[in-house]
Amino acid sequence: MTISFGNPDRPNSYIGRSVPRPNAGKLVAGAGRYVDDVVLPRMVHVAFLRSPHARAKIEAIDVGAALEIPGVIRVFTGADIAEACTPWVAVLAHLKGLKSAPQHAVAVEHATWVGEPVAAVVADSRAAAEDGLAAIEASFDPLPVVVDMRTALDADTPVIHPALGDNLTFQRLHEKGEIDAVFASAHKVVEARFKTGRHTGVCLEPRSILADYSRSEGQLTVHHSTQAPHMMQTVFAQHLDLPEAKVRVICGDVGGSYGIKVHVYPDEVATAAIAKIMGRPVKFVADRLESFATDIHARDHEIDGRIAVDENGKILALDIDDLTGIGPYSVYPRTSAIEGNQVVNLCGGPYDFQTYRARTTVVLQNKTPTCQYRAVGHPIATAVTEGLVDMAAEALGLDPVEIRRRNLVADDAYPYTSAANMRFEGLSHHASLDKLISMIDYDALRADQAEARKQGIHRGIGIASFIELTNPSPFMYGIGGARISAQDGCTVRMDPDGSVVAMSGVTEQGQGTEGMLAQIVAEGVGVPVSKVKIITGDTQTTPYGGGTWASRGAGIGGEAALQAGLALRENILVIAASMLQSTPEQLDVAEGQIVDKATGEARMPLEELGRIVYFRGDTLAKGLPRELVVTRHYITSEYPFAFTNGVQASYLEVDVDTGFVKLLKHWCVEDCGRVINPMLVDEQIRGGIVQGIGGALYEECVYDGEGQLLNANMADYLVPMAAEMPDMIIGHVETPTKESLLGAKGAGEAGTAGAPAAIMNAINDALRPLGARVTQMPFTPERILTALGTIQH
């Protein structure tokens, strides 16, 4: 079956149409069903005693007094949990040399960060469980801590896990070309040190899990706020010694995830272990303080970067040295080396040059573990690359837009392989930049900036080109031995009334998956979108799939849904042709009707076909195929990843007396391949930009020298609010991937990838006449004033 997207012969196509989310009314009415809304018979609650020390030996945990607290049922130590739950080691075989120590669900002998669970109290209410925690008498022997990643590998720094030999967990060096010779002979060399502030996701719904073990059936059922139900099914089965078929993970409504909920957390595994031990439902919902201390953090990087250019502004080479700290363990099963690895892969990505050196050094610390968070590595790589490109333009007296025009990979140069050996199928850097410049009216913006400067107002324009990795193949995780699926499936069924139910392995996290899939299935089958019901997030009913991460929902899950929908349509037409004494080639399905393909004349409603198939199959020809349930799976095969691209611009104002930044306007042109629902895509990009703004201006997890997180609350950890947001104007260029019929890539992380770099460059553009520059995120008033020399450090 051939579908020609955008063809005038299909004026009612659902692809490319802004259709409201089918679950919007439910959520706005407060009728969503989150994990904390689920209440089961005999349910108990668990709360965790957490280490107050960043590194300590656990000497004793006296639970006697806790067991006397009314409502407390049982107390578990790490040794108790270890009897029912095996530890894990988060390494991937293709990341050569990556090492980490075995990690238990509850610490057994040593605590390695403030917030690590060291005991668990089970009670008939969360309040009683917390009372039980307060009654536990725990004694620790504090040990020297490793906090500063710059000294983590020094000879006199303690080794967090002595069995590993040192605090180096991973190092990768990528080299291409005679880089030292190129830098030695370059017309200009510009270098800088960049720092990105460690921050976290701050999901509206905290991490939540309700595990229920039936001893009579040997069945574990887990209601889980997660992005990857099938991955978690495997984890629970493996570490609790259960067959995968006896583990069911249900993921209902989720109040935001951003990568935070795609990892294995010790307290969540411990909750499932306790449910198995006790044979009853056990619920754990993190509070906000726990979230700050135990949700994964990200972006803790220091990068030294150099760029070499010739007299015409042509980029000759990049040299990147990245240092990152990941906490005391690599996070299971995706590992914490991926972010640094992505920095190596992505720096310089939009530009045409072939001499490149990039190193990432990943070290252990006694801080909250870090791992993948929205746009993994992309904001870091983009900020370093685009910061250096702007500095090179300044050194040469070139306009920032002009130096990009001279260096971006040509739109007709694809397929193209970057200096980092990333293979690109097709991107649109020049078309995107041209569209952006037209959207922002660049000349008028520069004129406004110049006029403001005459009045002592310091405004800046920042440009940032970016690439974004989406649609990952098994080369992301499967090749390293992780049981994380890169394929996805969809089952589409037509019911007797002509309505359609589709079950998908990708999950709804609040980003509009249900709406996107409904449009694709409606298009594939030929029914109104209102007649499509989407079911996601249940390992017992949906086809096996990878879930929601790396912007793969539309590109992988959407293609599976389209193929299943088209296959169901073909089955329908075979049956209809027999009933109407026609041929499948002469018929089509449109808006829930069997129609004449040539004229569009309605021949029979789908409900009539459904009635005959399901209830009067005796009237159909013998041997006629009558299957109205179809499953299709999809996986990419030509490229390890799909890449999207785009360019962002920020216009802002810096108060040089206070150091405060006021965002005036923000633009993003993004090429995510085929746009399924423009409204949903624009929402995703705006949301990503907001998170990028947070990293650029506000968010940072601040630690003291003893590894204590100092701002683990919403009063001291700043997130961007509505009042801080500028107007965000979104535009698109479409370069569909040829790997799939749908042509979709991914859009969920594009806003986050480019926004920090655009803001950084805009701030520095505003400060340039004053001879100041900032390269350490977040760009707080203090750091801006320090750069201006107003305050001294």
JSON list of C-alpha atoms in Angstrom, two decimals, residues 494-498 568 571-579 594 604-621 624-629:
[
{"chain": "A", "resi": 494, "resn": "MET", "atom": "CA", "xyz": [-10.71, -3.44, 14.17]},
{"chain": "A", "resi": 495, "resn": "ASP", "atom": "CA", "xyz": [-13.72, -4.11, 16.37]},
{"chain": "A", "resi": 496, "resn": "PRO", "atom": "CA", "xyz": [-17.24, -5.00, 15.11]},
{"chain": "A", "resi": 497, "resn": "ASP", "atom": "CA", "xyz": [-18.42, -1.37, 15.12]},
{"chain": "A", "resi": 498, "resn": "GLY", "atom": "CA", "xyz": [-15.60, -0.28, 12.82]},
{"chain": "A", "resi": 568, "resn": "LEU", "atom": "CA", "xyz": [-5.03, -4.02, 8.55]},
{"chain": "A", "resi": 571, "resn": "ASN", "atom": "CA", "xyz": [-6.93, -7.21, 5.10]},
{"chain": "A", "resi": 572, "resn": "ILE", "atom": "CA", "xyz": [-10.10, -5.13, 5.21]},
{"chain": "A", "resi": 573, "resn": "LEU", "atom": "CA", "xyz": [-9.99, -4.55, 1.46]},
{"chain": "A", "resi": 574, "resn": "VAL", "atom": "CA", "xyz": [-9.56, -8.26, 0.71]},
{"chain": "A", "resi": 575, "resn": "ILE", "atom": "CA", "xyz": [-12.72, -9.02, 2.68]},
{"chain": "A", "resi": 576, "resn": "ALA", "atom": "CA", "xyz": [-14.62, -6.04, 1.26]},
{"chain": "A", "resi": 577, "resn": "ALA", "atom": "CA", "xyz": [-13.71, -6.99, -2.31]},
{"chain": "A", "resi": 578, "resn": "SER", "atom": "CA", "xyz": [-15.22, -10.44, -1.79]},
{"chain": "A", "resi": 579, "resn": "MET", "atom": "CA", "xyz": [-18.37, -8.99, -0.26]},
{"chain": "A", "resi": 594, "resn": "ILE", "atom": "CA", "xyz": [-15.19, 1.26, 2.05]},
{"chain": "A", "resi": 604, "resn": "MET", "atom": "CA", "xyz": [-20.04, 0.08, 2.64]},
{"chain": "A", "resi": 605, "resn": "PRO", "atom": "CA", "xyz": [-19.37, 1.30, 6.20]},
{"chain": "A", "resi": 606, "resn": "LEU", "atom": "CA", "xyz": [-16.72, -0.53, 8.17]},
{"chain": "A", "resi": 607, "resn": "GLU", "atom": "CA", "xyz": [-19.22, -1.47, 10.86]},
{"chain": "A", "resi": 608, "resn": "GLU", "atom": "CA", "xyz": [-21.14, -3.51, 8.31]},
{"chain": "A", "resi": 609, "resn": "LEU", "atom": "CA", "xyz": [-17.96, -5.36, 7.37]},
{"chain": "A", "resi": 610, "resn": "GLY", "atom": "CA", "xyz": [-17.24, -5.86, 11.07]},
{"chain": "A", "resi": 611, "resn": "ARG", "atom": "CA", "xyz": [-20.73, -7.23, 11.68]},
{"chain": "A", "resi": 612, "resn": "ILE", "atom": "CA", "xyz": [-20.37, -9.79, 8.94]},
{"chain": "A", "resi": 613, "resn": "VAL", "atom": "CA", "xyz": [-16.83, -10.90, 9.90]},
{"chain": "A", "resi": 614, "resn": "TYR", "atom": "CA", "xyz": [-17.48, -11.23, 13.61]},
{"chain": "A", "resi": 615, "resn": "PHE", "atom": "CA", "xyz": [-21.09, -12.46, 13.66]},
{"chain": "A", "resi": 616, "resn": "ARG", "atom": "CA", "xyz": [-22.00, -13.82, 10.21]},
{"chain": "A", "resi": 617, "resn": "GLY", "atom": "CA", "xyz": [-18.75, -15.27, 9.00]},
{"chain": "A", "resi": 618, "resn": "ASP", "atom": "CA", "xyz": [-20.78, -18.17, 7.61]},
{"chain": "A", "resi": 619, "resn": "THR", "atom": "CA", "xyz": [-21.87, -15.91, 4.76]},
{"chain": "A", "resi": 620, "resn": "LEU", "atom": "CA", "xyz": [-18.32, -15.25, 3.61]},
{"chain": "A", "resi": 621, "resn": "ALA", "atom": "CA", "xyz": [-16.51, -17.34, 1.03]},
{"chain": "A", "resi": 624, "resn": "LEU", "atom": "CA", "xyz": [-11.37, -16.12, 2.71]},
{"chain": "A", "resi": 625, "resn": "PRO", "atom": "CA", "xyz": [-8.78, -14.47, 5.00]},
{"chain": "A", "resi": 626, "resn": "ARG", "atom": "CA", "xyz": [-10.69, -12.58, 7.66]},
{"chain": "A", "resi": 627, "resn": "GLU", "atom": "CA", "xyz": [-8.00, -11.45, 10.09]},
{"chain": "A", "resi": 628, "resn": "LEU", "atom": "CA", "xyz": [-8.82, -8.04, 11.59]},
{"chain": "A", "resi": 629, "resn": "VAL", "atom": "CA", "xyz": [-5.92, -8.03, 14.06]}
]
